[in-house]
Amino acid sequence: MKPTPKTFHVKSFGCQMNVYDGERMGELMAAQGMTATDDANAADLVVLNTCHIREKATEKVYSDIGRLRKHGKDPMIAVAGCVAQAEGAEIVARAKVDVVVGPQAYHNLPELVAQAASGNAALDTDMPATAKFGALPARRKVGPSAFLTVQEGCDKFCTYCVVPYTRGAEISRPFDTIIDEAKALVDAGAREITLLGQNVNAWDDAAGNGLHGLIHALDRIEGLHRIRYTTSHPNDMREGLIRAHAEIGKLMPFLHLPVQAGSDRVLKAMNRSHTRDSYLRILDRVRAVRPDIALSGDFIVGFPHESDAEFEETLSLVDAVGYAQCFSFKYSPRPGTPAAEMTDGFVPAEVMDERLQRLQAHLNRDQAAFNAATLGKRCTVLIERKGKLPGQMLGKSPWLQSVHLTTDAQIGDLVEVDIVRADPNSLAGMERMRVAA
Ligand code: 5AD
Ligand code: SF4
């Protein structure tokens, strides 16, 4: 039996939605009177908010539990997130943790912690649509750039992916609750809001307004200066959303639209339901209305049976697009997914390594070129934190590049800068004027 915790620490792994969920769990525990601590080893309760997307991410949770047991103060351990959803009671059996709570059930965390304090391991992996949002405390204190989950789950069932199993079916949060939360975030200090969803551009309401309708409504919130959204699926890229990139000044010129691979045969085996060409045509339409848009994507190399020639098609797609930044991964078989059964086509580790290196060389080259092309441009920067040097502040350009500048502007200020230096991973800006302080 462990005493009722007084202090807690939340550690989030994986995607931005986990960051959002982690913040909300923190707010929930603070509302119960617990105090947050930055030091996991000093906390009475540690929440590991886990990621199941690749094997490496999953294994991290077990090594973290081991480390906490060794260096921590024998805390109560709660495993939350997608590993909790996927492995459920197995985690209690394997690692003797106190609480296991899935991504749709974390509003019940206080009760689960109370149950664990009374000596019984507590498990909740129910998936009641959007119930949790209504049960969470209001947003009070956030940084200048905040996340807001508007959509969860996925019905696409790409053959490599666990998300449809861990996050459930696609659901959209109701319009009004999103607008209310956005206003609360702005009141709490947010200048930029990134709308989150596994398929964020599948967001819709009964009236069929689509994500662009929601963005138009957010555009009217005074004090909100920037809007972003991620992650989108090519098949949900509606005309209205594309046009929104031309119509709405607050909508930042950035689109994360994963393609995963460049070969139609591989895309079909992945069950992506778009082709190389249909994907490229979407990007053409987006670029037609917003020529400066920064494009981003995700790639998987070494999907089962991927041949050398098929991998070359991924490289040629990358060369054709010219991405501003991307994420790229080696295929990782996930239990329960169709691709994990394709064992006769598994690509050897050294081939995957080589493909990933080659892909990343192309992506790094294009990122450096994209950054170089911003040299001399004038743009706004939202200041997010202090830099390492005295007087230096760090923020983001509209195209999501990191920009450092010397300024007396404060966190949360928007400044207009000239880009005076472009490096492969960041830019330097020279302040021209304060846009909003
Ligand atoms: N192996 C490797 N990468 C994966 N992703 C999803 N599932 C897997 C897997 N089994 C990648 C995809 C997705 C991103 C979030 O993670 O590129 O877009
Ligand atoms: Fe996974 Fe595909 Fe759904 Fe994205 S669209 S979350 S890759 S199943």
CSV table of N, CA, C and O and ligand atoms in Angstrom, one decimal, residues 53-54 160 260 298 300 329-332 334, ligand 1:
chain,number,residue,atom,x,y,z
A,53,ILE,N,3.7,3.7,-30.8
A,53,ILE,CA,3.7,3.7,-32.3
A,53,ILE,C,4.8,2.8,-32.9
A,53,ILE,O,4.6,2.2,-33.9
A,54,ARG,N,6.0,2.8,-32.2
A,54,ARG,CA,7.1,1.9,-32.7
A,54,ARG,C,7.6,1.2,-31.5
A,54,ARG,O,7.4,1.6,-30.3
A,160,TYR,N,0.4,-0.8,-41.1
A,160,TYR,CA,1.5,-0.8,-40.1
A,160,TYR,C,1.2,-0.2,-38.8
A,160,TYR,O,2.0,-0.2,-37.9
A,260,GLN,N,4.2,8.8,-46.5
A,260,GLN,CA,4.8,7.6,-46.0
A,260,GLN,C,5.7,6.9,-47.0
A,260,GLN,O,6.8,6.3,-46.7
A,298,ASP,N,5.7,12.6,-43.1
A,298,ASP,CA,6.2,11.4,-42.4
A,298,ASP,C,6.6,10.4,-43.5
A,298,ASP,O,5.8,10.2,-44.5
A,300,ILE,N,8.1,6.2,-43.9
A,300,ILE,CA,8.5,4.9,-43.3
A,300,ILE,C,9.4,4.2,-44.4
A,300,ILE,O,8.9,4.1,-45.5
A,329,PHE,N,11.2,7.3,-40.4
A,329,PHE,CA,11.3,6.2,-39.5
A,329,PHE,C,11.6,4.9,-40.3
A,329,PHE,O,11.2,4.7,-41.4
A,330,LYS,N,12.2,4.0,-39.5
A,330,LYS,CA,12.3,2.6,-40.0
A,330,LYS,C,11.1,1.8,-39.7
A,330,LYS,O,10.6,2.0,-38.5
A,331,TYR,N,10.6,1.0,-40.6
A,331,TYR,CA,9.4,0.2,-40.3
A,331,TYR,C,9.6,-0.6,-39.0
A,331,TYR,O,10.6,-1.3,-38.8
A,332,SER,N,8.6,-0.6,-38.1
A,332,SER,CA,8.7,-1.4,-36.9
A,332,SER,C,7.4,-2.2,-36.8
A,332,SER,O,6.3,-1.6,-36.8
A,334,ARG,N,4.3,-3.9,-35.5
A,334,ARG,CA,3.5,-3.7,-34.3
A,334,ARG,C,2.5,-4.9,-34.1
A,334,ARG,O,1.7,-5.2,-35.0
B,1,5AD,N1,6.7,1.7,-38.0
B,1,5AD,C1,7.4,2.8,-38.3
B,1,5AD,N2,6.8,4.0,-38.3
B,1,5AD,C2,5.5,4.1,-38.0
B,1,5AD,N3,4.6,5.1,-38.0
B,1,5AD,C3,3.4,4.7,-37.7
B,1,5AD,N4,3.4,3.3,-37.5
B,1,5AD,C4,4.7,3.0,-37.7
B,1,5AD,C5,5.4,1.7,-37.7
B,1,5AD,N5,4.8,0.6,-37.4
B,1,5AD,C6,5.0,6.5,-38.4
B,1,5AD,C7,4.2,7.0,-39.6
B,1,5AD,C8,3.2,8.0,-38.9
B,1,5AD,C9,4.1,8.5,-37.8
B,1,5AD,C10,3.3,9.2,-36.7
B,1,5AD,O1,4.7,7.4,-37.3
B,1,5AD,O2,5.1,7.7,-40.4
B,1,5AD,O3,2.8,9.0,-39.8
